[in-house]
Amino acid sequence: MHLLVAITPHGFGHAAQVSPVVNALQRRLPSLKVTILSSLPEAFLRGRLEGDFDYIGEAPDFGLVMNSALDIDLEASAAAYYGLHRDWQQRVDAEARRLESLVPDLVLADVPYLILAAAGQAAIPAAALCSLNWADIYRHYFAQRKEASRILADMESAYRAARVFLCPEPSMPMSFLDRRAAIGPIAARGHNRRDELLRRLGVDAAQSLVLVAPGGVQARFPVESWPTEQGIHWLVAADWQVQHPNVSPLEKTGFGFTDLVASCDAVLGKCGYGTVSECVVNATPLLYIPRPHWPEEQVLLQWLEDHDAAFPVAPSLLEGGEFTDAVSRARSLVVKRCEATGGSQAADRLLQLVSGFAGDNGESL
């Protein structure tokens, strides 16, 4: 069986969301051939996926054009969507030809829609998986534009071409879709290795460990100017090149990202599905930077609050870095951990779409 997975390169959250599903499929079908279509870094994808895969480093869509992890470039995004849909049918035709040359048995999209339209045209089974869809995001920001009705018609038709749209908990409503299927949360479960992490970093056990994870979109906080006497040790991306006595590059810990989430006392980031679900599943509180205009935020934030896993951080704190009170209050939360059942449920549903395929044990799936 050949599975083609198309992943939106808008941050790392879409890859974090779909990778447990692909891992579950590869455990069920050890001979599964996987092709990843995404412009996300190949090294990041290999760190998330347990099995081997072929990599096509192209973007099946773009999501939104961002100025930073929190700031959307609305005009550039609208222009990009206008350009994408100006020659819509030609793009669908080209993508359909690509699929016909790759010959996948199943296409899984998280959550680009052009490839779903192409799969429908090429008569290849396809499924979507995501807590959001770009049609609802486009509608939220651009519904008043004169070209919006035509673009939305293309987008909604493409999403409806999927045989099922799997909606992991928590998801946006997506009322325009008829083939929605609710599944449990999707997240990777890490191992709490806090004591070992402290030893590797040479940090006293009384220090709070906070993982800074803005979510994969280009962003950099002024960490080097943050106070040193807060009892907090920060883990940040190595490419930020921070010089600070209380900062360590997360890549040099030797830990996988999910183990870091499970081992730290808090995560500092925004409300994106991957961050939110991994914090709850690993019982780690999220110091979240509000994005009140992001249409998915209320759903994610309500779920965080239901699990006692959220504490807000004013954007102004990112400049001054006075986090003592926020980190202390986050550490006082007792997160209601939940199980990540969605990956296995999604794998079961996807295998049902490929009728007549014989698995590695010879049984029909």
mmCIF file of C-alpha atoms in Angstrom:
data_model
loop_
_atom_site.group_PDB
_atom_site.id
_atom_site.type_symbol
_atom_site.label_atom_id
_atom_site.label_comp_id
_atom_site.label_asym_id
_atom_site.label_seq_id
_atom_site.Cartn_x
_atom_site.Cartn_y
_atom_site.Cartn_z
ATOM 1 C CA MET A 1 0.000 0.000 0.000
ATOM 2 C CA HIS A 2 1.236 3.481 -0.898
ATOM 3 C CA LEU A 3 0.140 6.425 1.262
ATOM 4 C CA LEU A 4 0.756 10.001 0.131
ATOM 5 C CA VAL A 5 0.589 12.541 2.952
ATOM 6 C CA ALA A 6 0.264 16.223 2.030
ATOM 7 C CA ILE A 7 1.040 18.601 4.897
ATOM 8 C CA THR A 8 0.429 22.332 5.115
ATOM 9 C CA PRO A 9 3.748 24.070 5.898
ATOM 10 C CA HIS A 10 2.044 26.712 8.051
ATOM 11 C CA GLY A 11 4.088 26.151 11.206
ATOM 12 C CA PHE A 12 4.898 22.711 12.583
ATOM 13 C CA GLY A 13 1.460 21.953 14.055
ATOM 14 C CA HIS A 14 0.030 20.169 11.022
ATOM 15 C CA ALA A 15 2.976 17.783 10.875
ATOM 16 C CA ALA A 16 2.755 17.194 14.625
ATOM 17 C CA GLN A 17 -0.926 16.421 14.210
ATOM 18 C CA VAL A 18 -0.674 13.967 11.316
ATOM 19 C CA SER A 19 2.540 12.148 12.302
ATOM 20 C CA PRO A 20 0.963 9.990 15.064
ATOM 21 C CA VAL A 21 -1.591 8.819 12.491
ATOM 22 C CA VAL A 22 1.108 7.867 9.978
ATOM 23 C CA ASN A 23 3.063 6.143 12.761
ATOM 24 C CA ALA A 24 -0.030 4.145 13.726
ATOM 25 C CA LEU A 25 -0.545 3.107 10.104
ATOM 26 C CA GLN A 26 3.092 2.044 9.737
ATOM 27 C CA ARG A 27 2.867 -0.067 12.894
ATOM 28 C CA ARG A 28 -0.198 -1.831 11.465
ATOM 29 C CA LEU A 29 1.356 -2.205 8.006
ATOM 30 C CA PRO A 30 5.164 -2.555 8.223
ATOM 31 C CA SER A 31 5.447 -2.671 4.415
ATOM 32 C CA LEU A 32 3.512 0.585 3.986
ATOM 33 C CA LYS A 33 5.163 2.949 1.511
ATOM 34 C CA VAL A 34 4.845 6.583 2.596
ATOM 35 C CA THR A 35 5.462 9.679 0.507
ATOM 36 C CA ILE A 36 5.431 13.084 2.227
ATOM 37 C CA LEU A 37 4.533 16.133 0.132
ATOM 38 C CA SER A 38 5.457 19.264 2.089
ATOM 39 C CA SER A 39 8.008 22.046 2.179
ATOM 40 C CA LEU A 40 8.527 21.532 5.914
ATOM 41 C CA PRO A 41 12.140 20.638 6.777
ATOM 42 C CA GLU A 42 12.851 16.985 6.054
ATOM 43 C CA ALA A 43 14.879 16.676 9.272
ATOM 44 C CA PHE A 44 11.891 17.819 11.353
ATOM 45 C CA LEU A 45 9.624 15.295 9.629
ATOM 46 C CA ARG A 46 12.096 12.464 10.193
ATOM 47 C CA GLY A 47 12.191 13.398 13.856
ATOM 48 C CA ARG A 48 8.423 12.971 14.066
ATOM 49 C CA LEU A 49 7.852 9.919 11.859
ATOM 50 C CA GLU A 50 8.992 6.524 13.088
ATOM 51 C CA GLY A 51 9.278 4.832 9.697
ATOM 52 C CA ASP A 52 10.985 5.673 6.447
ATOM 53 C CA PHE A 53 9.377 7.805 3.742
ATOM 54 C CA ASP A 54 10.026 9.439 0.411
ATOM 55 C CA TYR A 55 10.182 13.230 0.605
ATOM 56 C CA ILE A 56 8.920 15.693 -1.986
ATOM 57 C CA GLY A 57 9.926 19.125 -0.716
ATOM 58 C CA GLU A 58 7.136 21.148 -2.274
ATOM 59 C CA ALA A 59 4.276 23.019 -0.639
ATOM 60 C CA PRO A 60 0.779 21.767 -1.520
ATOM 61 C CA ASP A 61 -0.513 25.069 -0.141
ATOM 62 C CA PHE A 62 0.671 27.903 2.101
ATOM 63 C CA GLY A 63 -2.025 28.438 4.753
ATOM 64 C CA LEU A 64 -1.418 32.091 5.548
ATOM 65 C CA VAL A 65 1.450 34.464 4.946
ATOM 66 C CA MET A 66 2.924 35.402 8.328
ATOM 67 C CA ASN A 67 4.973 38.376 9.468
ATOM 68 C CA SER A 68 5.757 36.523 12.701
ATOM 69 C CA ALA A 69 4.425 33.652 14.791
ATOM 70 C CA LEU A 70 1.537 35.873 15.915
ATOM 71 C CA ASP A 71 1.079 38.421 13.112
ATOM 72 C CA ILE A 72 -0.694 37.523 9.839
ATOM 73 C CA ASP A 73 0.076 39.510 6.693
ATOM 74 C CA LEU A 74 -3.542 39.776 5.578
ATOM 75 C CA GLU A 75 -2.930 41.620 2.315
ATOM 76 C CA ALA A 76 -0.203 39.221 1.209
ATOM 77 C CA SER A 77 -2.379 36.253 2.197
ATOM 78 C CA ALA A 78 -5.367 37.555 0.218
ATOM 79 C CA ALA A 79 -3.151 38.172 -2.794
ATOM 80 C CA ALA A 80 -1.675 34.666 -2.555
ATOM 81 C CA TYR A 81 -5.144 33.092 -2.472
ATOM 82 C CA TYR A 82 -6.217 35.218 -5.421
ATOM 83 C CA GLY A 83 -3.193 34.008 -7.373
ATOM 84 C CA LEU A 84 -3.786 30.375 -6.435
ATOM 85 C CA HIS A 85 -7.400 30.442 -7.612
ATOM 86 C CA ARG A 86 -6.926 32.582 -10.709
ATOM 87 C CA ASP A 87 -5.926 29.445 -12.658
ATOM 88 C CA TRP A 88 -7.613 26.980 -10.343
ATOM 89 C CA GLN A 89 -8.589 24.258 -12.810
ATOM 90 C CA GLN A 90 -5.153 24.228 -14.413
ATOM 91 C CA ARG A 91 -3.602 23.755 -10.986
ATOM 92 C CA VAL A 92 -5.997 20.918 -10.190
ATOM 93 C CA ASP A 93 -5.140 19.284 -13.525
ATOM 94 C CA ALA A 94 -1.397 19.540 -12.836
ATOM 95 C CA GLU A 95 -1.754 18.100 -9.337
ATOM 96 C CA ALA A 96 -3.929 15.274 -10.650
ATOM 97 C CA ARG A 97 -1.221 14.383 -13.181
ATOM 98 C CA ARG A 98 1.341 14.305 -10.367
ATOM 99 C CA LEU A 99 -0.863 11.946 -8.359
ATOM 100 C CA GLU A 100 -1.380 9.687 -11.350
ATOM 101 C CA SER A 101 2.405 9.426 -11.753
ATOM 102 C CA LEU A 102 2.962 8.664 -8.056
ATOM 103 C CA VAL A 103 0.132 6.081 -7.955
ATOM 104 C CA PRO A 104 -0.840 6.305 -4.256
ATOM 105 C CA ASP A 105 -3.559 4.029 -2.922
ATOM 106 C CA LEU A 106 -4.654 6.749 -0.510
ATOM 107 C CA VAL A 107 -4.074 10.488 -0.135
ATOM 108 C CA LEU A 108 -4.155 12.022 3.348
ATOM 109 C CA ALA A 109 -4.214 15.822 3.629
ATOM 110 C CA ASP A 110 -3.545 17.890 6.768
ATOM 111 C CA VAL A 111 -5.013 20.043 5.485
ATOM 112 C CA PRO A 112 -4.217 21.331 1.961
ATOM 113 C CA TYR A 113 -7.271 21.306 -0.283
ATOM 114 C CA LEU A 114 -5.821 21.530 -3.812
ATOM 115 C CA ILE A 115 -4.591 17.956 -3.551
ATOM 116 C CA LEU A 116 -8.029 16.797 -2.398
ATOM 117 C CA ALA A 117 -9.598 18.306 -5.506
ATOM 118 C CA ALA A 118 -6.891 16.634 -7.614
ATOM 119 C CA ALA A 119 -7.405 13.263 -5.943
ATOM 120 C CA GLY A 120 -11.117 13.482 -6.625
ATOM 121 C CA GLN A 121 -10.431 14.256 -10.299
ATOM 122 C CA ALA A 122 -7.944 11.364 -10.526
ATOM 123 C CA ALA A 123 -10.354 8.957 -8.768
ATOM 124 C CA ILE A 124 -7.858 8.290 -5.964
ATOM 125 C CA PRO A 125 -9.305 7.778 -2.457
ATOM 126 C CA ALA A 126 -8.532 10.771 -0.249
ATOM 127 C CA ALA A 127 -9.146 11.835 3.322
ATOM 128 C CA ALA A 128 -8.621 15.053 5.245
ATOM 129 C CA LEU A 129 -7.483 15.279 8.846
ATOM 130 C CA CYS A 130 -7.290 18.472 10.869
ATOM 131 C CA SER A 131 -8.737 20.551 13.686
ATOM 132 C CA LEU A 132 -9.373 23.343 11.160
ATOM 133 C CA ASN A 133 -9.752 23.915 7.435
ATOM 134 C CA TRP A 134 -8.496 26.750 5.259
ATOM 135 C CA ALA A 135 -11.948 27.527 3.881
ATOM 136 C CA ASP A 136 -13.213 28.589 7.320
ATOM 137 C CA ILE A 137 -9.996 30.488 7.990
ATOM 138 C CA TYR A 138 -10.292 32.277 4.637
ATOM 139 C CA ARG A 139 -13.948 33.053 5.335
ATOM 140 C CA HIS A 140 -13.081 34.569 8.716
ATOM 141 C CA TYR A 141 -10.524 37.014 7.323
ATOM 142 C CA PHE A 142 -11.551 37.629 3.723
ATOM 143 C CA ALA A 143 -15.303 37.004 3.279
ATOM 144 C CA GLN A 144 -15.932 40.656 2.352
ATOM 145 C CA ARG A 145 -13.527 40.657 -0.604
ATOM 146 C CA LYS A 146 -15.131 40.666 -4.047
ATOM 147 C CA GLU A 147 -13.355 37.472 -5.126
ATOM 148 C CA ALA A 148 -14.211 35.608 -1.914
ATOM 149 C CA SER A 149 -17.355 33.793 -3.089
ATOM 150 C CA ARG A 150 -15.547 32.227 -6.054
ATOM 151 C CA ILE A 151 -12.523 31.228 -3.985
ATOM 152 C CA LEU A 152 -14.668 29.795 -1.202
ATOM 153 C CA ALA A 153 -16.658 27.758 -3.717
ATOM 154 C CA ASP A 154 -13.413 26.178 -4.965
ATOM 155 C CA MET A 155 -12.160 25.541 -1.435
ATOM 156 C CA GLU A 156 -15.369 24.013 -0.123
ATOM 157 C CA SER A 157 -15.764 21.813 -3.205
ATOM 158 C CA ALA A 158 -12.208 20.558 -2.762
ATOM 159 C CA TYR A 159 -12.739 19.668 0.896
ATOM 160 C CA ARG A 160 -16.026 17.932 0.069
ATOM 161 C CA ALA A 161 -14.085 15.716 -2.371
ATOM 162 C CA ALA A 162 -12.513 13.961 0.616
ATOM 163 C CA ARG A 163 -14.258 10.728 1.505
ATOM 164 C CA VAL A 164 -13.988 11.643 5.178
ATOM 165 C CA PHE A 165 -12.781 14.667 7.127
ATOM 166 C CA LEU A 166 -11.387 13.448 10.442
ATOM 167 C CA CYS A 167 -11.774 16.063 13.183
ATOM 168 C CA PRO A 168 -9.587 15.434 16.233
ATOM 169 C CA GLU A 169 -10.690 16.757 19.608
ATOM 170 C CA PRO A 170 -10.798 19.765 19.905
ATOM 171 C CA SER A 171 -11.764 21.008 16.437
ATOM 172 C CA MET A 172 -13.540 23.962 14.869
ATOM 173 C CA PRO A 173 -17.213 23.257 13.933
ATOM 174 C CA MET A 174 -16.705 23.058 10.109
ATOM 175 C CA SER A 175 -20.444 23.160 9.480
ATOM 176 C CA PHE A 176 -20.163 23.203 5.674
ATOM 177 C CA LEU A 177 -18.753 19.648 5.636
ATOM 178 C CA ASP A 178 -21.111 16.662 5.449
ATOM 179 C CA ARG A 179 -18.493 13.935 5.920
ATOM 180 C CA ARG A 180 -17.049 14.977 9.263
ATOM 181 C CA ALA A 181 -15.994 12.273 11.687
ATOM 182 C CA ALA A 182 -15.040 13.132 15.255
ATOM 183 C CA ILE A 183 -12.058 11.317 16.764
ATOM 184 C CA GLY A 184 -10.123 11.698 19.999
ATOM 185 C CA PRO A 185 -7.149 14.004 20.598
ATOM 186 C CA ILE A 186 -4.020 13.498 18.525
ATOM 187 C CA ALA A 187 -0.668 14.082 20.179
ATOM 188 C CA ALA A 188 2.648 12.378 20.804
ATOM 189 C CA ARG A 189 3.158 11.125 24.378
ATOM 190 C CA GLY A 190 6.607 11.830 25.779
ATOM 191 C CA HIS A 191 8.545 10.540 28.771
ATOM 192 C CA ASN A 192 9.066 12.742 31.821
ATOM 193 C CA ARG A 193 12.856 12.746 32.246
ATOM 194 C CA ARG A 194 13.127 15.968 34.234
ATOM 195 C CA ASP A 195 15.838 14.776 36.604
ATOM 196 C CA GLU A 196 18.021 13.571 33.735
ATOM 197 C CA LEU A 197 17.417 16.820 31.850
ATOM 198 C CA LEU A 198 18.488 18.885 34.852
ATOM 199 C CA ARG A 199 21.694 16.851 35.136
ATOM 200 C CA ARG A 200 22.509 17.290 31.451
ATOM 201 C CA LEU A 201 21.952 21.025 31.674
ATOM 202 C CA GLY A 202 23.783 21.397 34.969
ATOM 203 C CA VAL A 203 20.766 23.161 36.414
ATOM 204 C CA ASP A 204 19.656 23.079 40.046
ATOM 205 C CA ALA A 205 16.428 21.162 40.725
ATOM 206 C CA ALA A 206 14.860 24.271 42.251
ATOM 207 C CA GLN A 207 14.915 25.993 38.855
ATOM 208 C CA SER A 208 11.801 25.959 36.683
ATOM 209 C CA LEU A 209 12.349 24.510 33.216
ATOM 210 C CA VAL A 210 10.363 26.275 30.494
ATOM 211 C CA LEU A 211 10.338 25.216 26.849
ATOM 212 C CA VAL A 212 9.884 28.139 24.434
ATOM 213 C CA ALA A 213 7.904 26.853 21.452
ATOM 214 C CA PRO A 214 6.345 29.521 19.220
ATOM 215 C CA GLY A 215 4.994 26.865 16.883
ATOM 216 C CA GLY A 216 7.252 26.583 13.852
ATOM 217 C CA VAL A 217 6.434 29.901 12.213
ATOM 218 C CA GLN A 218 9.446 32.222 12.038
ATOM 219 C CA ALA A 219 9.640 34.050 15.352
ATOM 220 C CA ARG A 220 12.240 35.165 17.826
ATOM 221 C CA PHE A 221 11.662 36.528 21.302
ATOM 222 C CA PRO A 222 14.297 38.856 22.886
ATOM 223 C CA VAL A 223 15.329 36.220 25.411
ATOM 224 C CA GLU A 224 18.852 37.589 25.878
ATOM 225 C CA SER A 225 17.371 40.671 27.582
ATOM 226 C CA TRP A 226 15.204 38.708 30.022
ATOM 227 C CA PRO A 227 16.144 38.908 33.728
ATOM 228 C CA THR A 228 18.562 36.338 35.100
ATOM 229 C CA GLU A 229 17.358 36.107 38.709
ATOM 230 C CA GLN A 230 13.944 34.500 38.191
ATOM 231 C CA GLY A 231 14.686 30.873 39.028
ATOM 232 C CA ILE A 232 13.789 29.945 35.434
ATOM 233 C CA HIS A 233 15.902 28.067 32.902
ATOM 234 C CA TRP A 234 14.731 28.488 29.307
ATOM 235 C CA LEU A 235 15.069 26.021 26.457
ATOM 236 C CA VAL A 236 15.039 27.779 23.084
ATOM 237 C CA ALA A 237 15.872 26.946 19.475
ATOM 238 C CA ALA A 238 19.601 26.856 18.762
ATOM 239 C CA ASP A 239 19.246 29.074 15.703
ATOM 240 C CA TRP A 240 18.116 31.946 17.945
ATOM 241 C CA GLN A 241 21.769 32.042 19.096
ATOM 242 C CA VAL A 242 20.830 33.392 22.523
ATOM 243 C CA GLN A 243 23.635 34.362 24.885
ATOM 244 C CA HIS A 244 22.130 34.171 28.377
ATOM 245 C CA PRO A 245 23.223 32.313 31.537
ATOM 246 C CA ASN A 246 19.739 30.807 32.007
ATOM 247 C CA VAL A 247 19.218 29.599 28.441
ATOM 248 C CA SER A 248 20.098 26.308 26.743
ATOM 249 C CA PRO A 249 19.551 25.315 23.105
ATOM 250 C CA LEU A 250 16.866 22.654 23.104
ATOM 251 C CA GLU A 251 18.569 20.722 20.276
ATOM 252 C CA LYS A 252 21.678 20.182 22.426
ATOM 253 C CA THR A 253 19.778 18.449 25.226
ATOM 254 C CA GLY A 254 19.736 15.174 23.289
ATOM 255 C CA PHE A 255 16.006 14.887 24.017
ATOM 256 C CA GLY A 256 13.243 14.611 21.441
ATOM 257 C CA PHE A 257 10.781 17.496 21.401
ATOM 258 C CA THR A 258 7.936 15.543 22.983
ATOM 259 C CA ASP A 259 10.159 14.322 25.813
ATOM 260 C CA LEU A 260 11.073 17.963 26.420
ATOM 261 C CA VAL A 261 7.369 18.882 26.639
ATOM 262 C CA ALA A 262 6.837 16.079 29.138
ATOM 263 C CA SER A 263 9.970 16.949 31.149
ATOM 264 C CA CYS A 264 9.591 20.723 31.453
ATOM 265 C CA ASP A 265 7.505 22.563 34.015
ATOM 266 C CA ALA A 266 5.749 24.680 31.391
ATOM 267 C CA VAL A 267 5.698 25.509 27.693
ATOM 268 C CA LEU A 268 5.646 29.098 26.444
ATOM 269 C CA GLY A 269 3.862 29.444 23.097
ATOM 270 C CA LYS A 270 0.654 30.189 21.277
ATOM 271 C CA CYS A 271 -2.619 28.261 21.094
ATOM 272 C CA GLY A 272 -1.957 25.990 18.134
ATOM 273 C CA TYR A 273 -3.340 22.477 18.000
ATOM 274 C CA GLY A 274 -0.010 20.661 18.234
ATOM 275 C CA THR A 275 1.179 22.652 21.243
ATOM 276 C CA VAL A 276 -2.184 22.519 23.000
ATOM 277 C CA SER A 277 -2.757 18.794 22.547
ATOM 278 C CA GLU A 278 0.804 17.806 23.495
ATOM 279 C CA CYS A 279 0.653 19.935 26.642
ATOM 280 C CA VAL A 280 -2.593 18.303 27.806
ATOM 281 C CA VAL A 281 -1.572 14.757 26.861
ATOM 282 C CA ASN A 282 1.761 15.220 28.674
ATOM 283 C CA ALA A 283 0.218 17.113 31.635
ATOM 284 C CA THR A 284 2.374 20.196 31.061
ATOM 285 C CA PRO A 285 0.807 23.658 31.502
ATOM 286 C CA LEU A 286 0.886 26.083 28.585
ATOM 287 C CA LEU A 287 1.824 29.714 29.107
ATOM 288 C CA TYR A 288 -0.116 30.921 26.101
ATOM 289 C CA ILE A 289 0.250 34.187 24.230
ATOM 290 C CA PRO A 290 -3.293 35.255 23.264
ATOM 291 C CA ARG A 291 -4.276 35.597 19.615
ATOM 292 C CA PRO A 292 -7.843 36.945 20.029
ATOM 293 C CA HIS A 293 -8.442 37.309 16.282
ATOM 294 C CA TRP A 294 -7.382 33.758 15.374
ATOM 295 C CA PRO A 295 -10.652 31.873 14.706
ATOM 296 C CA GLU A 296 -9.464 28.563 16.167
ATOM 297 C CA GLU A 297 -8.281 30.023 19.448
ATOM 298 C CA GLN A 298 -11.536 29.946 21.407
ATOM 299 C CA VAL A 299 -12.040 26.229 20.750
ATOM 300 C CA LEU A 300 -8.469 25.413 21.759
ATOM 301 C CA LEU A 301 -8.478 27.703 24.771
ATOM 302 C CA GLN A 302 -11.745 26.273 26.096
ATOM 303 C CA TRP A 303 -10.250 22.770 25.869
ATOM 304 C CA LEU A 304 -7.096 23.896 27.651
ATOM 305 C CA GLU A 305 -9.148 25.461 30.422
ATOM 306 C CA ASP A 306 -11.308 22.341 30.715
ATOM 307 C CA HIS A 307 -8.084 20.455 31.472
ATOM 308 C CA ASP A 308 -6.639 23.132 33.797
ATOM 309 C CA ALA A 309 -3.670 23.508 31.473
ATOM 310 C CA ALA A 310 -3.674 27.196 30.513
ATOM 311 C CA PHE A 311 -2.272 30.420 31.890
ATOM 312 C CA PRO A 312 -2.273 33.607 29.745
ATOM 313 C CA VAL A 313 0.844 35.645 29.106
ATOM 314 C CA ALA A 314 0.456 39.250 27.983
ATOM 315 C CA PRO A 315 2.453 39.922 24.787
ATOM 316 C CA SER A 316 4.165 42.796 26.623
ATOM 317 C CA LEU A 317 5.888 40.242 28.879
ATOM 318 C CA LEU A 318 7.842 39.006 25.881
ATOM 319 C CA GLU A 319 9.750 42.282 25.816
ATOM 320 C CA GLY A 320 10.577 42.638 29.498
ATOM 321 C CA GLY A 321 10.713 38.939 30.305
ATOM 322 C CA GLU A 322 9.366 39.216 33.865
ATOM 323 C CA PHE A 323 7.935 35.697 34.042
ATOM 324 C CA THR A 324 8.391 34.812 37.722
ATOM 325 C CA ASP A 325 4.714 35.119 38.651
ATOM 326 C CA ALA A 326 3.396 33.565 35.423
ATOM 327 C CA VAL A 327 5.647 30.512 35.685
ATOM 328 C CA SER A 328 4.850 30.083 39.378
ATOM 329 C CA ARG A 329 1.119 30.173 38.700
ATOM 330 C CA ALA A 330 1.442 27.794 35.749
ATOM 331 C CA ARG A 331 3.352 25.306 37.928
ATOM 332 C CA SER A 332 0.545 25.422 40.492
ATOM 333 C CA LEU A 333 -1.910 24.048 37.919
ATOM 334 C CA VAL A 334 -2.809 20.360 38.159
ATOM 335 C CA VAL A 335 -3.330 19.436 34.533
ATOM 336 C CA LYS A 336 -6.063 16.896 33.832
ATOM 337 C CA ARG A 337 -4.184 14.607 31.477
ATOM 338 C CA CYS A 338 -6.140 12.926 28.674
ATOM 339 C CA GLU A 339 -5.271 10.014 26.420
ATOM 340 C CA ALA A 340 -4.313 10.579 22.802
ATOM 341 C CA THR A 341 -6.757 8.143 21.199
ATOM 342 C CA GLY A 342 -7.176 9.986 17.903
ATOM 343 C CA GLY A 343 -4.121 8.605 16.108
ATOM 344 C CA SER A 344 -5.255 5.012 16.415
ATOM 345 C CA GLN A 345 -8.861 5.908 15.598
ATOM 346 C CA ALA A 346 -7.775 7.812 12.502
ATOM 347 C CA ALA A 347 -5.628 4.904 11.312
ATOM 348 C CA ASP A 348 -8.589 2.545 11.627
ATOM 349 C CA ARG A 349 -10.855 4.869 9.631
ATOM 350 C CA LEU A 350 -8.274 5.378 6.906
ATOM 351 C CA LEU A 351 -7.694 1.673 6.414
ATOM 352 C CA GLN A 352 -11.434 1.235 5.979
ATOM 353 C CA LEU A 353 -11.269 3.561 2.978
ATOM 354 C CA VAL A 354 -8.880 1.278 1.119
ATOM 355 C CA SER A 355 -11.275 -1.560 0.413
ATOM 356 C CA GLY A 356 -9.860 -4.906 -0.655
ATOM 357 C CA PHE A 357 -6.294 -4.115 0.393
ATOM 358 C CA ALA A 358 -4.556 -7.130 1.921
ATOM 359 C CA GLY A 359 -2.442 -6.291 4.948
ATOM 360 C CA ASP A 360 0.923 -7.765 5.861
ATOM 361 C CA ASN A 361 -0.762 -10.574 7.756
ATOM 362 C CA GLY A 362 -2.746 -11.517 4.651
ATOM 363 C CA GLU A 363 -6.068 -10.400 6.086
ATOM 364 C CA SER A 364 -8.358 -8.090 4.196
ATOM 365 C CA LEU A 365 -8.577 -4.588 5.641
#
